[in-house]
Coordinates of C-alpha atoms in Angstrom, one line a residue:
Chain A
M244 CA 103.3 74.3 56.0
S245 CA 100.1 72.4 55.2
N246 CA 97.2 73.2 52.9
V247 CA 93.5 72.9 53.8
L248 CA 90.8 71.6 51.5
A249 CA 87.4 73.3 52.0
V250 CA 84.6 71.1 50.5
L251 CA 81.7 73.3 49.5
E252 CA 78.0 72.7 48.7
Q253 CA 76.0 73.8 45.7
R254 CA 72.3 73.3 45.1
D255 CA 70.8 73.9 41.6
G256 CA 74.3 75.1 40.5
A257 CA 74.5 77.9 43.1
L258 CA 76.8 77.7 46.1
R259 CA 75.0 77.5 49.4
K260 CA 75.6 80.2 52.0
V261 CA 77.2 77.7 54.5
S262 CA 80.1 77.5 52.0
H263 CA 81.3 81.0 53.1
E264 CA 81.5 79.6 56.7
V265 CA 83.4 76.6 55.5
V266 CA 86.0 78.8 53.7
T267 CA 86.2 81.0 56.8
G268 CA 86.9 78.0 59.1
A269 CA 89.4 76.5 56.6
R270 CA 91.1 79.9 56.4
R271 CA 91.6 80.0 60.2
L272 CA 93.2 76.5 60.1
A273 CA 95.3 77.4 57.1
D274 CA 96.6 80.5 58.7
A275 CA 97.6 78.5 61.8
L276 CA 99.3 75.9 59.6
S277 CA 100.9 78.5 57.3
G278 CA 99.2 77.0 54.3
N279 CA 96.7 77.8 51.5
V280 CA 93.0 77.2 51.3
D281 CA 91.8 75.2 48.3
A282 CA 88.0 75.4 47.9
L283 CA 86.5 72.4 46.2
I284 CA 83.1 72.4 44.4
L285 CA 81.5 69.3 42.8
A286 CA 78.9 70.2 40.2
A287 CA 77.6 69.5 36.8
G288 CA 79.1 72.7 35.5
P289 CA 80.4 76.1 36.7
A290 CA 78.8 77.0 40.0
R291 CA 77.3 80.4 40.7
G292 CA 79.1 82.2 43.5
A293 CA 82.5 80.5 43.0
D294 CA 84.1 83.8 42.1
Q295 CA 83.1 85.2 45.5
L296 CA 85.2 82.7 47.5
G297 CA 88.5 84.7 47.3
R298 CA 86.8 87.3 49.5
F299 CA 86.5 84.8 52.4
G300 CA 90.1 83.5 52.1
A301 CA 90.2 80.9 49.3
D302 CA 93.5 80.9 47.5
K303 CA 92.3 78.6 44.8
V304 CA 88.8 77.4 43.8
I305 CA 88.7 74.0 42.2
T306 CA 85.5 72.9 40.4
L307 CA 85.2 69.2 39.6
T308 CA 82.6 68.7 37.0
N309 CA 80.7 65.5 36.1
A310 CA 77.2 65.3 34.4
A311 CA 76.2 63.1 37.4
F312 CA 77.3 65.7 40.0
G313 CA 74.4 68.2 39.6
M314 CA 72.5 66.6 42.5
Y315 CA 74.4 65.2 45.5
A316 CA 75.9 61.8 44.4
P317 CA 77.2 60.3 47.7
E318 CA 79.5 57.7 46.3
G319 CA 80.7 59.8 43.3
Y320 CA 81.4 62.8 45.4
A321 CA 83.2 60.7 48.1
G322 CA 85.4 59.1 45.5
A323 CA 86.4 62.4 43.8
I324 CA 87.1 64.1 47.1
A325 CA 89.1 61.2 48.5
A326 CA 91.2 61.2 45.3
R327 CA 91.8 64.9 45.6
V328 CA 92.9 64.7 49.2
T329 CA 95.2 61.8 48.6
G330 CA 96.8 63.5 45.6
G331 CA 97.0 66.9 47.2
G332 CA 98.7 66.1 50.5
Y333 CA 96.3 68.2 52.6
G334 CA 96.8 68.8 56.3
A335 CA 93.0 69.2 56.8
V336 CA 89.7 68.6 55.0
V337 CA 86.8 70.8 56.1
F338 CA 83.1 70.1 55.5
A339 CA 79.9 71.8 56.6
A340 CA 78.0 69.8 59.2
S341 CA 74.9 70.2 57.0
A342 CA 72.6 67.3 55.9
T343 CA 74.9 66.7 53.0
G344 CA 78.1 67.3 54.8
K345 CA 77.2 64.9 57.7
D346 CA 76.5 62.2 55.1
L347 CA 79.5 62.9 52.9
A348 CA 82.3 63.5 55.5
P349 CA 82.1 60.0 57.1
R350 CA 82.4 58.4 53.6
V351 CA 85.5 60.4 52.7
A352 CA 87.1 59.8 56.2
A353 CA 86.5 56.1 55.9
R354 CA 88.0 56.0 52.4
L355 CA 91.1 57.9 53.8
G356 CA 91.2 55.7 56.8
R357 CA 91.1 58.8 59.0
P358 CA 89.0 59.8 62.0
L359 CA 86.2 62.4 61.6
A360 CA 85.2 65.1 64.1
Q361 CA 81.6 66.1 63.1
D362 CA 79.8 69.3 64.0
I363 CA 82.7 71.1 65.7
T364 CA 82.2 74.6 67.2
D365 CA 85.8 75.6 67.6
L366 CA 89.2 74.7 66.2
A367 CA 92.9 75.6 66.9
V368 CA 96.4 74.4 66.1
D369 CA 98.5 73.4 69.1
G370 CA 102.1 72.3 68.6
G371 CA 101.4 71.5 65.0
A372 CA 98.3 69.3 65.8
V373 CA 94.8 70.3 65.0
T374 CA 92.6 70.5 68.2
L375 CA 88.8 70.7 68.0
T376 CA 85.9 71.3 70.3
R377 CA 82.6 69.4 69.8
P378 CA 79.4 69.6 71.9
V379 CA 78.5 66.1 73.2
Y380 CA 75.6 64.8 75.4
A381 CA 73.3 67.2 73.5
G382 CA 75.4 70.2 74.3
K383 CA 75.6 69.4 78.1
A384 CA 79.4 69.0 77.8
L385 CA 82.2 70.0 75.5
L386 CA 84.7 67.5 74.2
R387 CA 88.2 68.7 73.2
L388 CA 90.0 66.4 70.8
R389 CA 93.5 66.4 69.4
V390 CA 93.8 64.9 65.9
V391 CA 96.7 62.4 65.7
G392 CA 98.3 62.4 62.3
T393 CA 97.0 64.0 59.0
P394 CA 94.8 64.9 57.4
A395 CA 92.4 66.1 60.1
V396 CA 88.8 65.6 58.7
I397 CA 86.2 67.8 60.3
S398 CA 82.8 69.3 59.7
L399 CA 81.7 72.7 61.0
R400 CA 78.5 73.4 62.8
P401 CA 76.4 75.8 60.7
N402 CA 76.1 79.4 61.9
V403 CA 79.1 79.1 64.3
F404 CA 81.9 80.2 62.0
T405 CA 80.6 83.6 61.0
P406 CA 82.0 84.5 57.5
V407 CA 84.9 86.8 57.7
E408 CA 86.3 88.7 54.7
R409 CA 89.9 87.8 54.2
P410 CA 90.6 88.6 50.6
K411 CA 92.9 86.1 48.8
A412 CA 93.5 85.5 45.1
G413 CA 90.7 83.0 44.6
T414 CA 92.0 81.8 41.3
Q415 CA 89.7 79.5 39.5
E416 CA 90.5 76.0 38.2
S417 CA 88.1 73.5 36.7
A418 CA 88.5 69.9 35.8
A419 CA 86.1 67.2 34.4
V420 CA 86.2 64.0 36.5
A421 CA 85.1 60.7 35.0
G422 CA 83.1 58.0 36.9
P423 CA 79.6 57.1 37.7
A424 CA 77.4 58.7 40.4
G425 CA 77.4 55.5 42.3
R426 CA 74.7 53.1 43.6
V427 CA 72.9 55.7 45.6
V428 CA 71.1 58.1 43.4
V429 CA 69.2 61.3 44.4
K430 CA 66.2 61.4 42.1
E431 CA 64.7 64.7 43.2
I432 CA 64.5 67.2 46.0
K433 CA 61.0 67.9 47.2
A434 CA 61.5 71.5 48.1
A435 CA 59.9 73.1 51.1
E436 CA 57.9 76.3 50.5
A437 CA 59.9 78.7 48.4
G438 CA 62.0 81.1 50.5
M439 CA 61.7 79.0 53.7
L440 CA 64.9 78.9 55.7
D441 CA 65.9 75.8 57.6
V442 CA 66.0 76.2 61.4
A443 CA 69.6 74.9 61.5
E444 CA 70.8 77.6 59.1
A445 CA 68.7 80.6 59.7
P446 CA 70.3 83.6 61.5
I447 CA 67.1 84.1 63.4
V448 CA 64.9 81.4 64.8
V449 CA 61.5 82.0 66.3
S450 CA 60.3 78.8 68.1
G451 CA 57.0 77.9 69.7
G452 CA 55.9 75.3 72.2
R453 CA 52.8 74.2 74.1
G454 CA 52.1 77.7 75.1
L455 CA 50.8 78.3 71.5
K456 CA 47.8 76.2 72.6
E457 CA 46.9 74.9 69.1
P458 CA 48.6 74.4 65.7
A459 CA 46.8 77.2 63.9
N460 CA 48.2 79.7 66.4
F461 CA 51.7 79.2 65.0
R462 CA 50.5 81.8 62.5
V463 CA 51.6 84.5 65.0
L464 CA 55.1 83.1 64.9
E465 CA 55.1 82.9 61.1
E466 CA 54.1 86.5 61.0
L467 CA 57.0 87.4 63.3
A468 CA 59.4 85.4 61.3
A469 CA 58.2 87.1 58.1
A470 CA 58.8 90.5 59.6
F471 CA 62.5 89.6 59.7
A472 CA 62.4 89.7 55.9
G473 CA 63.8 86.3 54.9
R474 CA 66.3 86.0 57.8
A475 CA 64.1 84.0 60.2
A476 CA 62.8 80.4 60.4
V477 CA 60.1 79.0 62.6
G478 CA 61.2 76.3 65.0
A479 CA 59.2 74.1 67.5
S480 CA 59.6 72.2 70.7
R481 CA 59.5 68.5 70.9
A482 CA 56.1 68.5 72.6
V483 CA 54.4 70.2 69.7
V484 CA 56.2 68.1 67.1
D485 CA 55.2 64.9 68.9
A486 CA 51.7 66.2 69.1
G487 CA 51.8 66.5 65.3
W488 CA 51.4 70.3 65.2
R489 CA 54.6 71.0 63.4
P490 CA 56.9 68.8 61.2
H491 CA 60.0 67.1 62.7
A492 CA 62.2 69.2 60.3
D493 CA 61.4 72.2 62.6
Q494 CA 62.1 70.5 65.9
V495 CA 64.9 72.1 68.0
G496 CA 66.4 70.0 70.8
Q497 CA 68.0 66.7 71.6
T498 CA 66.0 64.6 69.2
G499 CA 65.7 67.4 66.7
K500 CA 68.1 70.0 65.4
T501 CA 70.8 71.8 67.2
V502 CA 70.8 75.5 66.3
S503 CA 73.1 78.4 66.9
P504 CA 71.4 81.4 65.4
T505 CA 72.3 85.0 66.2
L506 CA 68.9 85.5 67.8
Y507 CA 66.7 82.8 69.2
V508 CA 63.2 83.7 70.3
A509 CA 61.5 81.1 72.5
V510 CA 57.8 81.6 72.6
G511 CA 55.6 79.6 75.0
I512 CA 58.4 77.1 75.6
S513 CA 59.1 76.2 79.2
G514 CA 62.7 75.1 78.6
A515 CA 63.0 71.4 79.2
I516 CA 66.6 70.2 79.4
Q517 CA 66.3 68.5 76.0
H518 CA 65.2 71.8 74.4
L519 CA 67.9 73.9 76.0
A520 CA 70.4 71.4 74.7
G521 CA 69.4 72.3 71.1
M522 CA 69.6 76.1 71.4
R523 CA 71.9 77.0 74.2
T524 CA 74.7 78.0 71.8
S525 CA 72.5 80.7 70.3
K526 CA 74.2 84.1 70.5
V527 CA 71.2 86.0 72.0
I528 CA 68.1 84.3 73.5
V529 CA 64.8 86.0 74.1
A530 CA 62.1 84.2 76.0
I531 CA 58.4 85.1 76.0
N532 CA 56.4 83.1 78.5
K533 CA 53.5 83.7 80.9
D534 CA 55.1 81.7 83.7
K535 CA 57.8 83.8 85.3
D536 CA 59.4 80.7 86.9
A537 CA 59.8 78.8 83.5
P538 CA 63.3 77.4 83.2
I539 CA 63.7 79.1 79.8
F540 CA 64.3 82.4 81.7
K541 CA 67.4 81.0 83.3
V542 CA 69.2 80.8 79.9
A543 CA 67.5 83.8 78.2
D544 CA 69.3 87.1 77.8
Y545 CA 66.1 89.0 77.7
G546 CA 62.7 87.9 78.9
I547 CA 59.1 89.2 78.8
V548 CA 56.6 87.7 81.2
G549 CA 53.2 87.9 79.6
D550 CA 50.6 86.6 77.2
L551 CA 52.3 85.6 74.0
F552 CA 49.2 86.4 72.0
E553 CA 49.6 90.1 73.0
V554 CA 53.4 90.3 73.1
V555 CA 54.3 88.6 69.8
P556 CA 52.0 90.6 67.5
K557 CA 53.4 93.8 69.2
L558 CA 56.9 92.6 68.6
T559 CA 56.1 91.8 65.0
E560 CA 54.8 95.4 64.6
E561 CA 57.9 96.9 66.2
I562 CA 60.2 94.8 63.9
K563 CA 58.2 95.9 60.9
K564 CA 58.7 99.5 61.9
L565 CA 62.4 99.0 62.1
R566 CA 62.4 97.5 58.6
G567 CA 60.0 100.1 57.3
Chain B
M86 CA 65.1 39.1 54.8
K87 CA 68.2 39.0 57.0
I88 CA 68.7 42.2 58.8
A89 CA 71.4 43.4 61.2
V90 CA 70.8 46.3 63.6
C91 CA 73.7 48.0 65.3
I92 CA 72.7 49.6 68.6
K93 CA 74.4 51.5 71.4
R94 CA 73.9 51.8 75.1
V95 CA 73.8 55.5 76.0
P96 CA 73.0 57.7 79.0
D97 CA 69.4 58.7 79.2
S98 CA 68.6 62.1 77.7
E99 CA 67.6 63.5 81.1
T100 CA 71.1 62.8 82.5
R101 CA 72.7 65.7 84.4
V102 CA 76.2 65.5 83.1
K103 CA 79.0 65.3 85.7
I104 CA 82.6 65.1 84.7
A105 CA 84.7 62.2 86.0
A106 CA 87.8 62.7 88.0
D107 CA 90.0 62.2 85.0
G108 CA 88.6 65.3 83.4
K109 CA 88.0 63.4 80.2
S110 CA 84.9 61.3 80.6
L111 CA 81.4 61.2 82.1
D112 CA 81.0 60.3 85.7
E113 CA 78.6 57.3 85.4
A114 CA 77.6 57.2 89.0
G115 CA 73.8 57.2 89.2
V116 CA 73.4 57.5 85.5
K117 CA 70.6 55.6 83.9
F118 CA 71.4 54.0 80.6
I119 CA 69.0 53.3 77.7
L120 CA 68.9 52.1 74.2
N121 CA 69.9 55.0 72.0
P122 CA 66.6 56.6 70.9
Y123 CA 67.6 56.8 67.2
D124 CA 68.4 53.0 67.3
E125 CA 64.8 52.3 68.4
F126 CA 63.7 53.4 64.9
A127 CA 66.3 51.0 63.4
V128 CA 65.1 48.1 65.5
E129 CA 61.5 48.9 64.7
E130 CA 62.1 49.2 61.0
A131 CA 64.0 45.9 61.0
L132 CA 61.1 44.1 62.6
R133 CA 58.6 45.7 60.2
Q134 CA 60.7 44.7 57.1
K135 CA 61.1 41.2 58.4
E136 CA 57.3 40.9 59.1
K137 CA 56.6 42.3 55.6
A138 CA 59.0 39.8 54.0
G139 CA 57.2 37.0 55.9
A140 CA 60.5 35.4 56.9
G141 CA 64.0 36.2 58.0
E142 CA 66.1 37.1 61.0
V143 CA 66.8 40.3 62.9
V144 CA 70.3 40.3 64.6
V145 CA 71.1 43.0 67.1
I146 CA 74.8 43.9 67.5
A147 CA 76.3 46.2 70.1
L148 CA 79.8 47.3 70.8
G149 CA 80.1 48.2 74.4
P150 CA 80.7 47.2 78.1
P151 CA 79.2 44.0 79.7
A152 CA 76.2 46.1 80.8
A153 CA 75.2 46.6 77.1
Q154 CA 73.7 43.1 77.4
E155 CA 70.7 44.8 79.0
T156 CA 70.5 47.1 76.0
I157 CA 70.5 44.1 73.6
R158 CA 67.8 42.4 75.7
T159 CA 65.6 45.5 75.2
A160 CA 65.9 45.1 71.5
L161 CA 65.2 41.4 71.8
A162 CA 62.1 42.2 73.9
M163 CA 60.9 44.4 71.0
G164 CA 61.1 41.3 68.8
A165 CA 64.7 40.8 67.5
D166 CA 65.8 37.2 67.2
R167 CA 69.3 37.2 68.6
G168 CA 72.0 39.4 69.9
V169 CA 75.8 39.8 69.6
L170 CA 77.8 41.9 72.1
L171 CA 81.2 42.9 71.0
Q172 CA 82.4 43.4 74.5
T173 CA 84.9 46.1 75.2
Q174 CA 85.8 48.5 78.0
G175 CA 85.4 52.1 77.4
L176 CA 84.6 53.5 73.9
H177 CA 87.0 55.7 71.9
A178 CA 86.3 59.1 70.5
D179 CA 87.2 57.8 67.1
G180 CA 84.0 56.5 65.4
L181 CA 86.0 54.9 62.6
E182 CA 87.3 52.3 65.2
T183 CA 83.7 51.6 66.2
A184 CA 82.8 51.2 62.5
R185 CA 85.8 48.8 61.9
A186 CA 84.7 46.6 64.9
L187 CA 81.1 46.4 63.6
A188 CA 82.2 45.9 60.0
A189 CA 84.4 42.9 61.0
E190 CA 81.4 41.3 62.7
L191 CA 79.0 42.1 59.8
K192 CA 81.4 41.2 57.0
D193 CA 80.7 37.5 56.2
N194 CA 77.1 37.3 57.2
E195 CA 75.3 38.4 54.0
F196 CA 72.8 40.7 55.5
D197 CA 70.2 42.2 53.1
L198 CA 69.9 45.3 55.3
I199 CA 72.1 46.8 58.0
L200 CA 70.4 49.5 60.1
L201 CA 71.8 51.9 62.6
G202 CA 70.4 55.1 64.3
K203 CA 71.6 58.2 62.5
M204 CA 73.7 59.1 65.6
A205 CA 74.1 58.3 69.3
I206 CA 72.8 60.9 71.7
D207 CA 75.9 60.7 73.8
D208 CA 78.9 61.4 71.5
Y209 CA 76.9 62.9 68.6
N210 CA 79.4 61.3 66.3
H211 CA 76.9 61.0 63.4
Q212 CA 79.3 58.9 61.3
V213 CA 79.4 55.1 62.1
G214 CA 76.7 54.0 59.7
P215 CA 78.2 55.5 56.5
M216 CA 81.7 54.4 57.6
V217 CA 80.5 50.8 58.1
A218 CA 79.0 51.0 54.5
E219 CA 82.3 52.2 53.1
L220 CA 84.3 49.5 54.9
L221 CA 81.9 46.8 53.5
D222 CA 81.6 48.5 50.1
L223 CA 77.8 48.7 50.4
P224 CA 75.4 51.5 49.3
C225 CA 74.3 53.7 52.1
V226 CA 71.5 56.3 52.8
T227 CA 71.6 58.2 56.0
T228 CA 69.0 59.9 58.2
V229 CA 66.1 58.0 56.5
A230 CA 62.7 59.3 57.5
H231 CA 60.7 57.2 54.9
L232 CA 61.5 53.9 53.3
E233 CA 59.9 51.7 50.6
I234 CA 61.4 48.4 49.6
A235 CA 60.1 46.3 46.7
A236 CA 61.9 43.5 44.8
G237 CA 65.4 44.5 45.8
K238 CA 64.8 48.1 44.7
A239 CA 64.4 50.7 47.4
T240 CA 63.5 54.3 47.8
A241 CA 64.3 56.4 50.8
E242 CA 63.5 60.0 51.8
R243 CA 65.8 62.1 54.0
E244 CA 65.4 65.6 55.3
I245 CA 67.8 68.2 54.0
E246 CA 67.8 71.9 54.6
G247 CA 64.7 73.3 53.1
G248 CA 63.4 70.1 51.6
V249 CA 63.4 66.3 51.3
E250 CA 65.8 64.3 49.2
V251 CA 64.3 61.3 47.4
V252 CA 67.0 58.6 47.0
E253 CA 67.0 55.3 45.1
F254 CA 69.4 52.5 45.9
S255 CA 69.7 48.7 45.7
L256 CA 70.0 46.1 48.4
P257 CA 72.0 45.0 50.3
A258 CA 72.5 48.4 51.8
V259 CA 73.3 50.2 55.1
L260 CA 70.7 52.7 56.3
T261 CA 70.7 55.1 59.2
T262 CA 67.3 56.0 60.7
D263 CA 65.8 59.3 61.7
K264 CA 62.9 60.2 63.9
G265 CA 59.7 60.1 61.8
L266 CA 60.5 56.8 60.1
N267 CA 58.2 54.8 62.3
E268 CA 56.7 54.6 65.8
P269 CA 58.9 52.2 67.8
R270 CA 56.8 49.6 69.7
Y271 CA 57.1 49.1 73.4
P272 CA 58.3 45.7 74.5
A273 CA 55.2 43.7 75.8
L274 CA 55.5 41.5 78.9
K275 CA 55.5 38.4 76.7
G276 CA 58.3 39.9 74.6
I277 CA 60.3 40.7 77.8
M278 CA 59.9 37.1 79.0
A279 CA 60.8 35.6 75.6
A280 CA 63.9 37.9 75.3
K281 CA 65.5 36.2 78.4
K282 CA 65.7 33.0 76.4
K283 CA 66.9 34.4 73.1
P284 CA 70.5 33.7 72.2
L285 CA 73.0 36.4 73.1
E286 CA 76.6 35.8 72.1
V287 CA 79.4 37.7 73.8
K288 CA 82.6 38.3 71.9
P289 CA 85.5 40.0 73.6
T290 CA 86.6 42.8 71.2
T291 CA 89.5 45.2 71.3
P292 CA 89.0 48.2 68.9
G293 CA 92.1 50.1 67.8
P294 CA 93.2 53.1 69.8
G295 CA 92.0 55.5 67.1
A296 CA 93.5 58.8 66.0
L297 CA 91.4 61.3 68.1
A298 CA 93.0 61.9 71.5
I299 CA 90.7 63.3 74.2
V300 CA 92.1 66.4 75.7
S301 CA 89.3 67.2 78.0
L302 CA 85.6 66.9 78.7
T303 CA 84.2 70.1 80.4
L304 CA 80.9 71.6 81.2
P305 CA 80.0 74.5 78.9
P306 CA 80.1 78.0 80.3
E307 CA 76.9 78.6 82.2
R308 CA 74.7 81.1 80.4
Q309 CA 74.1 84.0 82.6
A310 CA 70.4 84.4 83.4
G311 CA 69.6 87.7 81.7
K312 CA 67.0 90.2 82.7
I313 CA 63.3 90.3 82.6
V314 CA 62.6 93.3 80.5
G315 CA 59.1 93.7 81.7
E316 CA 55.6 92.3 81.6
G317 CA 53.2 92.1 78.7
S318 CA 53.2 94.0 75.4
A319 CA 54.3 97.2 77.2
A320 CA 57.8 95.7 77.5
V321 CA 58.2 95.1 73.7
A322 CA 59.6 98.6 72.8
E323 CA 62.3 98.3 75.5
L324 CA 63.1 94.7 74.3
V325 CA 63.6 95.9 70.7
R326 CA 65.8 98.8 72.0
L327 CA 68.0 96.3 74.0
L328 CA 68.2 94.0 71.0
R329 CA 69.4 96.9 68.8
E330 CA 71.6 98.9 71.1
E331 CA 72.9 96.4 73.7
A332 CA 72.9 93.0 72.0
K333 CA 73.3 94.6 68.5
V334 CA 71.4 91.7 66.8
L335 CA 68.8 93.8 64.9

């Protein structure tokens, strides 16, 4: 029997949605290890949404509070988590492979003297050992690893571990932890436009490439994304990011973000190998392109050959009708 | 300003992956190797910071096979002053062992800045930089897309979901670089010639075995090519029906 620690994320005092995925992944591991899930929150005070975690399989929710923990405090967080892991005898520690998780997990792993498997897409327990699957070479190959010794320290690729309701007690516990934030201090978060989803976390991604012809034409994709009522983000190919049409934050592909949304709509994107690497694990792929021989059609589940400037507005209209 | 840049030799991003006979590694036959693209931003930033300071040294360090000397020469051709190859055969899956080998080399050299790419495009480990920082007990900011350093005080910006984090820290520090930080220069012919004469020290290194055992390396299941629903906007209604009724994603 071995318990699992799920390290969650809050922003502005509210748990981020990816936290449900982390609890879900931790629950899967804990079931295989016949252990409990302790969900860990670091914050300045009580976090909104902590009472929902029992639904996804948290046996206990632990909130560690510190006035310096309102914003992400890399060194302060790492110290508090490492101390918890060492004291708690956990078999595994699970993070989200988000911007924060990918920064925090290596620090904690190094403090524990343990290896780290980042951005995993599958996990299992085999003969008592945790085994993991990670995409490597930009998703062109899958590496399966077995963790030697404990704890296993892992981060989960966003959007892969779909939250599953597995009701557990979800008892709440809170403790103040002393100590400074550390030498690295987050002064502020310059927020993107309100309500904008990140391409790495959005359940639906609508991406555009050279076929859009000019930056202003991305408006047709923004309208399509808007029709999905807050569930979609607009992505971009490397070509249009390098051309300065779209910010790097939106780039999908080998030198951008790897995304696994439920629905990926590639518009005017030919499908270079570097782009496919970033989106091939999407659940359903739709391609809209005027070139019927574009490589994107080889990975797409559904394709429409045609002028995107006619097809996309029509699609927007149909999606709006569904919502209406 | 004394700056170290840790770099890695990786297969080119255009590589068609073939699995080796052991079923656990890449078949390197015919593969072209390059300087990890994210490390180019690190080398460029080191050169700019040294130029801005007016004096200093940029040392390039790689852990890798003998052929990684070429990778180091690429960074020297960009303008770095000297190189160190921690020579080893075959890298492990465990990034902590890589971090330990690099930290041992960096430890007593009093660098003001240690730069690394945010990740390598082969193993996607995304961890060595912050691990090096922890092992050396230095402040660390990862995935830096904007950097300002003045009088030992520094500010960095890093992309997070839905925004940009503004981070303050002090030097010495470890930073990992992201696309957008700068535009890496191309080595000029003069630089390529000069690089041949720059010092490159080779140190045999044996990293620990690590605690991640490779079970297998496999190709992902091929995505089945789907269907062309139709041509033009007339096909949209059918597409929406399929997304609802067949794929069940709407």
